[in-house]
Short mmCIF file of C-alpha atoms in Angstrom, two decimals:
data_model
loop_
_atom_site.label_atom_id
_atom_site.label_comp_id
_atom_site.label_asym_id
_atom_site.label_seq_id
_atom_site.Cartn_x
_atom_site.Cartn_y
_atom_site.Cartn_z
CA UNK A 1 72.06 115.59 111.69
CA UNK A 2 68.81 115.01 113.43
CA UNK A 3 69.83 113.50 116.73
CA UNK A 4 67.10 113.43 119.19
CA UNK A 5 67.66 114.78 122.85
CA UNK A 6 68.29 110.99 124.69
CA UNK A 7 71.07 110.16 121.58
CA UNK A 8 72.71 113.70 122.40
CA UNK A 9 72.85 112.54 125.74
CA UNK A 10 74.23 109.34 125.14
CA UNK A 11 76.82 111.02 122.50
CA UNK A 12 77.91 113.48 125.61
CA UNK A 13 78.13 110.89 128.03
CA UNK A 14 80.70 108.50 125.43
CA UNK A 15 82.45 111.88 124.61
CA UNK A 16 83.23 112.78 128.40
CA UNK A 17 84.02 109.13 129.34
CA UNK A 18 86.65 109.29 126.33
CA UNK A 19 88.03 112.40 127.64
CA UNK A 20 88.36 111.70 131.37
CA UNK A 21 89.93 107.95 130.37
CA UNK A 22 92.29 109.21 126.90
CA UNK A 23 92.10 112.77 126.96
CA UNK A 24 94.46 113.67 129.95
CA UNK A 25 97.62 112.41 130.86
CA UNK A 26 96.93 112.21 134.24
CA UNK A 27 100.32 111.00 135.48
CA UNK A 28 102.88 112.83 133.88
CA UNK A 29 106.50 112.21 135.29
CA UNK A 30 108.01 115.52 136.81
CA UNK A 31 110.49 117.40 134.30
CA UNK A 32 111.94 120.56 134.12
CA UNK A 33 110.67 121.62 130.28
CA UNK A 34 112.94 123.75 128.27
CA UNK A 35 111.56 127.13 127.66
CA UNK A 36 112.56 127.04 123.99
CA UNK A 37 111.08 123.68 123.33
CA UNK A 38 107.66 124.65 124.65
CA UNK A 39 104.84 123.45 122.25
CA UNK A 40 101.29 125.07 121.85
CA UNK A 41 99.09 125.36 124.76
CA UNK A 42 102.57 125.41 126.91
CA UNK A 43 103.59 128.59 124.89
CA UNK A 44 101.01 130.62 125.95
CA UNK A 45 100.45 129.97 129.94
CA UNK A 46 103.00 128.70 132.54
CA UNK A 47 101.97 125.04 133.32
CA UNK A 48 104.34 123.52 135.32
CA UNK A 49 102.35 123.90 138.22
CA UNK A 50 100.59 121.26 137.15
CA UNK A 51 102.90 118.61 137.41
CA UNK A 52 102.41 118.56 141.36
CA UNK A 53 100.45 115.75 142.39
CA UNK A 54 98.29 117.88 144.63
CA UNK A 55 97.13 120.41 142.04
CA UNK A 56 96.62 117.19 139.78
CA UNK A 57 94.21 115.86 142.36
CA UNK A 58 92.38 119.16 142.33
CA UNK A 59 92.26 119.18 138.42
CA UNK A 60 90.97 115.76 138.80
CA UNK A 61 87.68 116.32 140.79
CA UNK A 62 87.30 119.73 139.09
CA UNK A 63 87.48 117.86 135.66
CA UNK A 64 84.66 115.13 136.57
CA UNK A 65 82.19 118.12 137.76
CA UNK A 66 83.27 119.64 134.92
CA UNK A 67 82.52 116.87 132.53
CA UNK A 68 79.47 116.22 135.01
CA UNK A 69 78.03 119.44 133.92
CA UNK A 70 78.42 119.18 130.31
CA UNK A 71 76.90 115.79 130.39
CA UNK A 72 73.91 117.58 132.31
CA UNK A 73 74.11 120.64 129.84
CA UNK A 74 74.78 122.98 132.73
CA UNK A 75 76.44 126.11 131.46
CA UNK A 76 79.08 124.23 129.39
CA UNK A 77 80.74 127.28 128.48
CA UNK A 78 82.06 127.67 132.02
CA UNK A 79 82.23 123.85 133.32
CA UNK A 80 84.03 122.82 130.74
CA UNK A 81 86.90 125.33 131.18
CA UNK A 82 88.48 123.50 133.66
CA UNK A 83 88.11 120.05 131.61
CA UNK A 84 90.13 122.32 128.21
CA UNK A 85 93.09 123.62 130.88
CA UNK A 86 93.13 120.23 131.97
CA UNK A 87 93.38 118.12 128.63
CA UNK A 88 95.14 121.18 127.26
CA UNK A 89 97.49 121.67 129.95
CA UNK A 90 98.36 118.11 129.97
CA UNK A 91 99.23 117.42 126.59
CA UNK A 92 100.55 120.66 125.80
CA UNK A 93 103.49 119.57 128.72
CA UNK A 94 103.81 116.06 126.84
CA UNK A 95 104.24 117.26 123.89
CA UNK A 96 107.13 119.92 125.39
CA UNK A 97 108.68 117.01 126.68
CA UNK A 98 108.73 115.81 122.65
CA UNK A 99 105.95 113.00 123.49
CA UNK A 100 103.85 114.06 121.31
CA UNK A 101 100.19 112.12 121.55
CA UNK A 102 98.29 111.96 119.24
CA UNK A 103 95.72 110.19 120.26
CA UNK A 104 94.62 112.68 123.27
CA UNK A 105 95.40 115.40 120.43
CA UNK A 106 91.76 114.74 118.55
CA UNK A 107 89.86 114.75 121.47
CA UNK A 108 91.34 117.71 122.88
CA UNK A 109 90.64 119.67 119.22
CA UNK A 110 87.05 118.04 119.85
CA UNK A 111 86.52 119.74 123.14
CA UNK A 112 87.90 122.91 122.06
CA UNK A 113 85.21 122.62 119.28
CA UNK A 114 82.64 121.96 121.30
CA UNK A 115 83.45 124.72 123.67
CA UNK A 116 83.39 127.21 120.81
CA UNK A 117 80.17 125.98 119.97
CA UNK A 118 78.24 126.29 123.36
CA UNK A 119 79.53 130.09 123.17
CA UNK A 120 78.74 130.56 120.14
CA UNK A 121 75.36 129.31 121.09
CA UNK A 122 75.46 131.28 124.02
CA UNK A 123 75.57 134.53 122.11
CA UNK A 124 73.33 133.41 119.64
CA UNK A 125 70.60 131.80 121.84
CA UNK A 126 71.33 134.15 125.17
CA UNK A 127 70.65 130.70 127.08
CA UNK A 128 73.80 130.45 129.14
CA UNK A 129 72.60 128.33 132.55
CA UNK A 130 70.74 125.38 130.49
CA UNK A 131 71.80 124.67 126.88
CA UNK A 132 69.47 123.85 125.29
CA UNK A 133 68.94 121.04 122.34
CA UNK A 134 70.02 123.43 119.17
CA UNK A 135 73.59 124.38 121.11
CA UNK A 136 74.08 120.42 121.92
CA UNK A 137 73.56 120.00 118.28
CA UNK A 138 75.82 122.54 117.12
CA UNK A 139 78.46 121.48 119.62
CA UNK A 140 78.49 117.51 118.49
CA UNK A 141 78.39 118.79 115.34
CA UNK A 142 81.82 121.29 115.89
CA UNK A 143 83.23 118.28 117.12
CA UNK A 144 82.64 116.20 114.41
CA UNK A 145 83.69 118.91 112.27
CA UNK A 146 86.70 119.70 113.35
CA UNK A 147 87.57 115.83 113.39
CA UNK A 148 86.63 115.19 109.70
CA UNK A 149 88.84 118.21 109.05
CA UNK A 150 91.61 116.81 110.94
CA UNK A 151 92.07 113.69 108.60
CA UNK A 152 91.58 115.56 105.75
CA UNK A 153 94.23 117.68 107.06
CA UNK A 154 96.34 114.33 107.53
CA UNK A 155 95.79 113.40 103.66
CA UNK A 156 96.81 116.94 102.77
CA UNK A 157 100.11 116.43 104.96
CA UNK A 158 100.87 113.38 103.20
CA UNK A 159 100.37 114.10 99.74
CA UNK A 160 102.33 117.85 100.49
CA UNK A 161 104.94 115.80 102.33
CA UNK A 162 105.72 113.26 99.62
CA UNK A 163 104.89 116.07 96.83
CA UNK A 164 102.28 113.59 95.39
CA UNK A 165 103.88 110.47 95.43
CA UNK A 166 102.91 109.22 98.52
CA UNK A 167 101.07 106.04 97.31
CA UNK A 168 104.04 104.76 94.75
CA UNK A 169 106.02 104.71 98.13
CA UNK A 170 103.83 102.93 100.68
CA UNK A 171 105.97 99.61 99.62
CA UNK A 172 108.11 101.21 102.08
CA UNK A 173 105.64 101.57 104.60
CA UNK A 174 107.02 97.84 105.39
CA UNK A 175 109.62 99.23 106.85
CA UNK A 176 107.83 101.55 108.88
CA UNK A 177 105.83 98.65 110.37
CA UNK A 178 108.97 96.81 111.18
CA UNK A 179 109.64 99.95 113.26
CA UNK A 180 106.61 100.05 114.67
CA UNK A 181 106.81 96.51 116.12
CA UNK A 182 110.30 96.94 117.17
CA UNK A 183 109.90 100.16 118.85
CA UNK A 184 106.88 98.29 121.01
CA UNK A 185 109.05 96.03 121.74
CA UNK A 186 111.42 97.52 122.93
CA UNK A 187 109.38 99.70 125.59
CA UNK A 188 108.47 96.97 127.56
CA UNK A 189 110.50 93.89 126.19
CA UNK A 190 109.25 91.02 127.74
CA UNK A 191 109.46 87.17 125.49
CA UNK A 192 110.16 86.84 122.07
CA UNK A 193 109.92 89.54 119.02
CA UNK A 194 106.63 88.97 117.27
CA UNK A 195 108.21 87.87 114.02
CA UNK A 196 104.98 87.62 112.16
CA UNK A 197 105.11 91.26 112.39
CA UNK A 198 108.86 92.71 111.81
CA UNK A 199 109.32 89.65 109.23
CA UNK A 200 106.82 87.81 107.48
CA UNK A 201 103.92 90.47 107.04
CA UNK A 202 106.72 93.37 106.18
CA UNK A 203 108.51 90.52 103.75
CA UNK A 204 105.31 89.95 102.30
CA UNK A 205 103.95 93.57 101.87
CA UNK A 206 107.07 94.16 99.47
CA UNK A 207 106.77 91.36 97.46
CA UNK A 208 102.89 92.50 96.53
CA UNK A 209 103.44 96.33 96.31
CA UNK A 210 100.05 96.35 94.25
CA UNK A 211 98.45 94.91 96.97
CA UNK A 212 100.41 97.28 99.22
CA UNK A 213 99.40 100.29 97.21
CA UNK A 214 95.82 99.43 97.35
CA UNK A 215 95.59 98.42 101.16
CA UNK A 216 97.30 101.79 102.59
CA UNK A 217 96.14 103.97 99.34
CA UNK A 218 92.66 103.01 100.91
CA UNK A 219 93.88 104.71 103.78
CA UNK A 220 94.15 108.00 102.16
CA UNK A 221 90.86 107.87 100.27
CA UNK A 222 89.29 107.93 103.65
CA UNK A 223 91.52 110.36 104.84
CA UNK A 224 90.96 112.98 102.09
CA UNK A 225 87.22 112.22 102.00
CA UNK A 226 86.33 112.29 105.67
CA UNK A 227 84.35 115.82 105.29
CA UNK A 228 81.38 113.10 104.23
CA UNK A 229 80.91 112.26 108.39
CA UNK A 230 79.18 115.57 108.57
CA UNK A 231 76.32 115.05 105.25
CA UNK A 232 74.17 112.51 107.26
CA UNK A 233 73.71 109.77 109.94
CA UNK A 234 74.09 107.03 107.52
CA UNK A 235 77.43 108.53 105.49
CA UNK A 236 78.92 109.13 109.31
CA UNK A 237 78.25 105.42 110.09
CA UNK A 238 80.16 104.14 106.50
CA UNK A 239 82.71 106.32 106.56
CA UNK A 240 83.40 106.50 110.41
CA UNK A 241 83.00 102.77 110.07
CA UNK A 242 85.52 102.72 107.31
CA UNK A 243 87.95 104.93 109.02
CA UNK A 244 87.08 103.01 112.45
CA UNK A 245 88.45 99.60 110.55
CA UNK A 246 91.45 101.43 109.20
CA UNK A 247 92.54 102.13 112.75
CA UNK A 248 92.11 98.76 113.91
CA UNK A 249 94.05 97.55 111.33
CA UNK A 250 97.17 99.73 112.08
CA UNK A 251 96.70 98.98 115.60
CA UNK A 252 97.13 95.37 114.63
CA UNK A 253 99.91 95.61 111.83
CA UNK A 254 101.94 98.40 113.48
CA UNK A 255 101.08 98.35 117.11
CA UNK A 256 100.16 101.77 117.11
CA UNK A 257 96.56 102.70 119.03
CA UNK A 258 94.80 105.63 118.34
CA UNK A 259 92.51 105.21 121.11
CA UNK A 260 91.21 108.68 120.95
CA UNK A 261 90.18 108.47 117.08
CA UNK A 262 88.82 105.08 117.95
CA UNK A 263 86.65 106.46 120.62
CA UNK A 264 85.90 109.48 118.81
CA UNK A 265 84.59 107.37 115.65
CA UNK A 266 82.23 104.99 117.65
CA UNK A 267 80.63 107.96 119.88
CA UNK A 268 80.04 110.68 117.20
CA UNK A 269 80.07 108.10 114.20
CA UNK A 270 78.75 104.74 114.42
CA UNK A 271 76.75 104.86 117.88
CA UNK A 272 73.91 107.37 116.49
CA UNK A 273 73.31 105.24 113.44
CA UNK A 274 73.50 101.88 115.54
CA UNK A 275 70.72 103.89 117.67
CA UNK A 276 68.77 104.43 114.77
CA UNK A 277 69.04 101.01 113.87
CA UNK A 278 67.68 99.50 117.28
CA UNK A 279 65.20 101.81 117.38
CA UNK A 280 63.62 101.16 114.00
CA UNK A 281 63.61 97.44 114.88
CA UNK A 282 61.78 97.62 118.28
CA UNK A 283 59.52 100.18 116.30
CA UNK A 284 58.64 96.81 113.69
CA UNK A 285 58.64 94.66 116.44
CA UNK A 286 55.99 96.48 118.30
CA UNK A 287 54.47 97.26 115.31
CA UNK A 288 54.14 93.09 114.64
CA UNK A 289 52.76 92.44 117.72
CA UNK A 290 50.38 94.70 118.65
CA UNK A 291 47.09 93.99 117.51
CA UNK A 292 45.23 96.98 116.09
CA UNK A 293 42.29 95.83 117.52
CA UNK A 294 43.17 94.63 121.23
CA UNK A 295 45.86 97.70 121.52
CA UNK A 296 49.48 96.49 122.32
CA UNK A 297 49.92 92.78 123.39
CA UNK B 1 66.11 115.11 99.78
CA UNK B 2 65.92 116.23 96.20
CA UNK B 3 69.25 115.55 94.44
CA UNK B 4 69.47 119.43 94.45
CA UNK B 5 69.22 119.74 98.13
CA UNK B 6 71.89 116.72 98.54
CA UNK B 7 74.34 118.65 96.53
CA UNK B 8 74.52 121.53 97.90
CA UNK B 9 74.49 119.65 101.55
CA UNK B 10 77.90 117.53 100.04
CA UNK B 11 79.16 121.39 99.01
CA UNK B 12 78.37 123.17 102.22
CA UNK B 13 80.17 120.79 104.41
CA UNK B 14 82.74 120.43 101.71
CA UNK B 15 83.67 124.07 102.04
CA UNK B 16 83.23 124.07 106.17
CA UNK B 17 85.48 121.20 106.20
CA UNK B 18 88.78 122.59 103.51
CA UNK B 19 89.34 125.75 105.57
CA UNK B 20 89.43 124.17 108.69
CA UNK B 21 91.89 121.40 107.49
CA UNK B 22 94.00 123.79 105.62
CA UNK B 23 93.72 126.07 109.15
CA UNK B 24 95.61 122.67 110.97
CA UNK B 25 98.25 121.85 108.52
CA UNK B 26 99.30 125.96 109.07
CA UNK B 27 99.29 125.45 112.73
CA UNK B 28 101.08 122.22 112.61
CA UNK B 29 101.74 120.19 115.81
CA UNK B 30 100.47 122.61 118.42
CA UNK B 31 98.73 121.46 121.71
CA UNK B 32 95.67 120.88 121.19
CA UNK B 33 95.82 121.55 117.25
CA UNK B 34 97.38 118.85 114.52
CA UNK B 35 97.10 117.82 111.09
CA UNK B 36 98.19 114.05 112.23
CA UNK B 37 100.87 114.06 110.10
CA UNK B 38 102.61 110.39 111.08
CA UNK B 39 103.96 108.30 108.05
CA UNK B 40 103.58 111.47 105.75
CA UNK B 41 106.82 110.87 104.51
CA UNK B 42 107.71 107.55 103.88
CA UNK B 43 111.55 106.50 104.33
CA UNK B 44 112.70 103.14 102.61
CA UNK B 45 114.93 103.10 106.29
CA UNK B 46 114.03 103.88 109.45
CA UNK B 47 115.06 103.97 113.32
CA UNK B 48 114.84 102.08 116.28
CA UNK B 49 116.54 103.34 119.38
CA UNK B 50 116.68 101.44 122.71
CA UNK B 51 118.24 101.25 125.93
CA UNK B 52 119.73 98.57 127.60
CA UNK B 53 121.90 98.21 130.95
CA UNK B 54 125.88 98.02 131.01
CA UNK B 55 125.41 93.64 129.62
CA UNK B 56 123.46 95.23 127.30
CA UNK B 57 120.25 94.02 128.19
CA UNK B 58 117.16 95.63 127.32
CA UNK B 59 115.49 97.74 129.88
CA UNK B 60 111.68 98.39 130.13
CA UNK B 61 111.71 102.07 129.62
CA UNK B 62 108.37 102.52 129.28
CA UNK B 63 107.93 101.42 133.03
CA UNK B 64 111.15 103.04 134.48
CA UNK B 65 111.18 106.02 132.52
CA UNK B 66 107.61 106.83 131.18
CA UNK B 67 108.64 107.00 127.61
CA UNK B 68 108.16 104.89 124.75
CA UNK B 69 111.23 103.62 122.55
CA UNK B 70 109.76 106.14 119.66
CA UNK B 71 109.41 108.83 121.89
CA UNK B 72 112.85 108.03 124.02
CA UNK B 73 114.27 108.92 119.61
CA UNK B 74 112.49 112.37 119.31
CA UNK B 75 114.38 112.66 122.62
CA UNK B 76 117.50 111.93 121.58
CA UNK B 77 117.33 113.37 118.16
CA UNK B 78 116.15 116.63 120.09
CA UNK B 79 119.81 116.11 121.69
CA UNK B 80 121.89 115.44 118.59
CA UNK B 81 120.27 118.87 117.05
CA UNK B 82 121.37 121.08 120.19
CA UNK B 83 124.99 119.14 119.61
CA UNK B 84 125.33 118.78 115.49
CA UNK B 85 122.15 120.69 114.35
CA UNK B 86 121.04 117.80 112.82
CA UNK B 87 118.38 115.26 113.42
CA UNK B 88 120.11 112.24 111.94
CA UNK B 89 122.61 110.21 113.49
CA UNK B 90 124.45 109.52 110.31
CA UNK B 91 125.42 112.96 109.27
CA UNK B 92 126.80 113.67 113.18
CA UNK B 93 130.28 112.97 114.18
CA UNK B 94 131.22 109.93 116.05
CA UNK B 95 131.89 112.62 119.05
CA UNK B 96 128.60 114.33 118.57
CA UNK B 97 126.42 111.68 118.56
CA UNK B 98 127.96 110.49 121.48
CA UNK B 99 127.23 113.40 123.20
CA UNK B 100 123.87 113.50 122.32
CA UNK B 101 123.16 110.29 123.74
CA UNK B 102 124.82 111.11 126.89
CA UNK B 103 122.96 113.64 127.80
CA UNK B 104 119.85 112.20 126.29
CA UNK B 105 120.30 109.40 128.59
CA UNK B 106 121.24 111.44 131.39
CA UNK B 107 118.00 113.94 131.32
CA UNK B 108 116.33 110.01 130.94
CA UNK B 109 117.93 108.93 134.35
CA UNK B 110 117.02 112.50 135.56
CA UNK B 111 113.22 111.94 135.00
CA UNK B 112 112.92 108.69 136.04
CA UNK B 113 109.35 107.52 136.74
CA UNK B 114 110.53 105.31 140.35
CA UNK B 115 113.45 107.15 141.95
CA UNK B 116 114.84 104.03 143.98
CA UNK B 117 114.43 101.43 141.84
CA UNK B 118 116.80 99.53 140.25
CA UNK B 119 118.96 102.64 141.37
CA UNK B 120 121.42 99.76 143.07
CA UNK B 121 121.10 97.42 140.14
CA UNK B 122 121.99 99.57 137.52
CA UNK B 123 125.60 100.78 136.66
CA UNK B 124 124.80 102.84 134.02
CA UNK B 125 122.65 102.90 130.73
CA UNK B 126 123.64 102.49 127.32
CA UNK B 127 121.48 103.86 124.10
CA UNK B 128 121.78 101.91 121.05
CA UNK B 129 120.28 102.34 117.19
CA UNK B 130 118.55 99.70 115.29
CA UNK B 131 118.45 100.99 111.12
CA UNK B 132 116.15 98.49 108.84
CA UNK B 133 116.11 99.54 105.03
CA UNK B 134 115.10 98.22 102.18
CA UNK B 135 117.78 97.69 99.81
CA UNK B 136 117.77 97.89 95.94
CA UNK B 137 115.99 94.48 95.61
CA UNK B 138 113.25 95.11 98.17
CA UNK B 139 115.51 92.90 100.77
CA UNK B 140 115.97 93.94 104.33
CA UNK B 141 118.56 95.68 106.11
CA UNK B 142 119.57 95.24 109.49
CA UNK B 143 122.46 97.32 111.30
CA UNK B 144 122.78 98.31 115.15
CA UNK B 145 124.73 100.47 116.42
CA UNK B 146 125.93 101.97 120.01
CA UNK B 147 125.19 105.68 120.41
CA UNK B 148 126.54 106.26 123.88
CA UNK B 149 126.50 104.94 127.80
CA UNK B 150 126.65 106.77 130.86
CA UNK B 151 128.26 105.01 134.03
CA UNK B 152 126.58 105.53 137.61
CA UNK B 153 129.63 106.11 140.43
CA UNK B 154 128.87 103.76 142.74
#
């Protein structure tokens, strides 16, 4: 991927935003987690210490010069530690508490990626203080790695899961998406059920299971074949514009958001190629106006 | 690119991509790792817990207590495995599932997101079960059931 220096920028900036705003669940309720239902990050170092609002303040301005610096491309390797306990930290004590998030779960694999990356590049480039462009590159590109791999990962879950079968039983997934509704519902009920949802689209969806089959079988075509964000600008912009679609339509026929996907998607995905885009038009533009012979217009 | 070139490009990122996914579905759901496995299995019947005051009346748990009505389940079916060491309701006792929801409603009241409010209001909290399946004619299902209540002294 050829990005140029101003689109890494722009990439970095969208990628801390998403971060800062979905990556860290910055006001986690106070609980006592039990040791034996510790997940991941939580298994490995103490973190209830950071569910005082104090140290959670401190985390907070430590994460935005964290963030600050990586945006800058200030030794990375180091700012961004406190951004990865952070994020890390955070969802690793929601997901103890049996929340588990998804959605702040891809961008905190992202930004361990990319933190691999810049010391990796560290040790290959022995330029800690400034990265420079080749370690950006290599870090956008970890993240995007990792990402693709992630929903290929997903597809590989759900074929193991269902030992194959998973698209002769999506029919079902109407039931699933009756579920979904209900379960949104009923965290916040305020006015009436949204029957188009938990009746007529679910009533509908199994009486067309072809139509079922091909709509969510879709789903795992992209899935399985997400490693194609990584061959070029243009396959990232289809397929992350595919997948980008895909979650926009479960956020509207289940209720479910992946906000962090979303993000992740437009930033690493569709943004550079939309770049390219508006770049190759002013490039004509200019192109049709100036006047060879009296210089630009 | 020469179609040679483009190949090998699709094979190279094809074989940095497999190891890494096959790495996450090993790990599993580990802070900050997953392999995103929601609706990998999908049941023709599924769950829908809520909570609701002593009239049952549905409460806003996502506001009082911070959780989501598909989170508040993993809750409670991480209850009814410590109490029947199983995660479905259905295969529990009447006894153990009641249990289960009493202390999955007491941790719940425990962790509350606003300590005072509605502390007067309330009398206690009841958990309930929704179950929509599809039957043999791809008709839907609908049973609810009460899991368990806990009653504040006042």
């Amino acid at each position: 991927m050829n990005w140029s220096a101003a689109e890494m920028v722009l990439m970095r900036i969208g990628l801390a935003a998403l971060i800062y705003f979905f990556g860290v669940h910055w006001n986690l309720a106070p609980f006592t987690p039990d040791p034996s239902k510790l997940n991941g990050f939580a298994r490995i170092l103490p973190l209830t210490w950071m569910l005082d609002p104090s140290v959670m303040m401190v985390l907070r301005v430590l994460t935005v010069l964290g963030l600050g610096c990586f945006i800058a491309g200030i030794v990375p390797s180091i700012s961004l530690l406190p951004v990865l306990l952070t994020v890390c930290g955070t969802g690793a004590l929601r997901n103890s508490k049996g929340d588990i998030t998804h959605s702040s779960q891809a961008l905190a694999m992202a930004l361990v990626a990319v933190w691999i990356a810049y010391i990796a590049a560290g040790i290959l480039w022995k330029k800690w203080k400034k990265a420079p462009p080749a370690a950006h590159r290599a870090a956008l590109l970890a993240a995007i790695l990792i990402f693709s791999a992630s929903y290929v990962a997903s597809g590989i879950v759900k074929l193991k899961a269902s030992k194959g079968e998973w698209i002769s039983r999506v029919p079902s997934m109407a039931v699933q998406m009756v579920k979904a509704n209900l379960s949104d519902y009923y965290s916040k009920p305020e006015g009436d059920i949204n029957k188009t949802m938990t009746e007529t689209a679910p009533v509908f969806l199994t009486e067309h299971p072809t139509l079922s089959k091909c709509l969510f079988g879709s789903g795992l075509v992209l899935e399985l074949g997400a490693f194609v964000l990584l061959l070029s600008r243009r396959w990232a912009a289809i397929w992350g514009g595919a997948l980008l679609a895909m979650h926009l339509a479960i956020s509207w026929l289940m209720d479910i958001e992946f906000w962090g996907h979303i993000g992740l998607l437009a930033v690493l995905c569709v943004m550079p190629a939309l770049i390219a885009l508006m770049a190759k038009r002013s490039t004509e533009d200019s192109e049709l106006t100036d006047d060879p012979l009296t210089g630009p217009s | 690119m020469n179609n040679q070139k483009k190949i090998s490009n699709w094979l190279g990122w094809l074989i940095a991509c497999f190891p890494v996914a096959i790495a996450l579905v090993a790990i599993g759901d580990q802070f900050p790792f997953s392999p995103f496995p929601m609706y990998s299995n999908i049941d023709s019947s599924a769950d829908v817990l809520f909570v609701t005051n002593r009239k049952d009346e549905p409460l806003a748990i996502s506001s009082l207590f911070d959780v989501g009505s598909a989170q508040a389940k993993k809750r409670f079916e991480k209850e009814l495995l410590a109490a029947a060491d199983t995660r479905d309701y259905e295969k529990a006792t009447k006894e153990q599932v009641n249990l289960a929801a009493q202390s999955f409603l007491q941790q719940l009241w425990k962790d509350r997101k606003v300590k005072k409010t509605d502390a007067q209001e309330l009398d206690g909290l009841r958990a309930h079960v929704i179950t929509i399946s599809l039957d043999a004619n791809s008709k839907f299902q609908r049973t609810e059931q009460l899991l368990g209540e806990i009653v504040f002294k006042q």
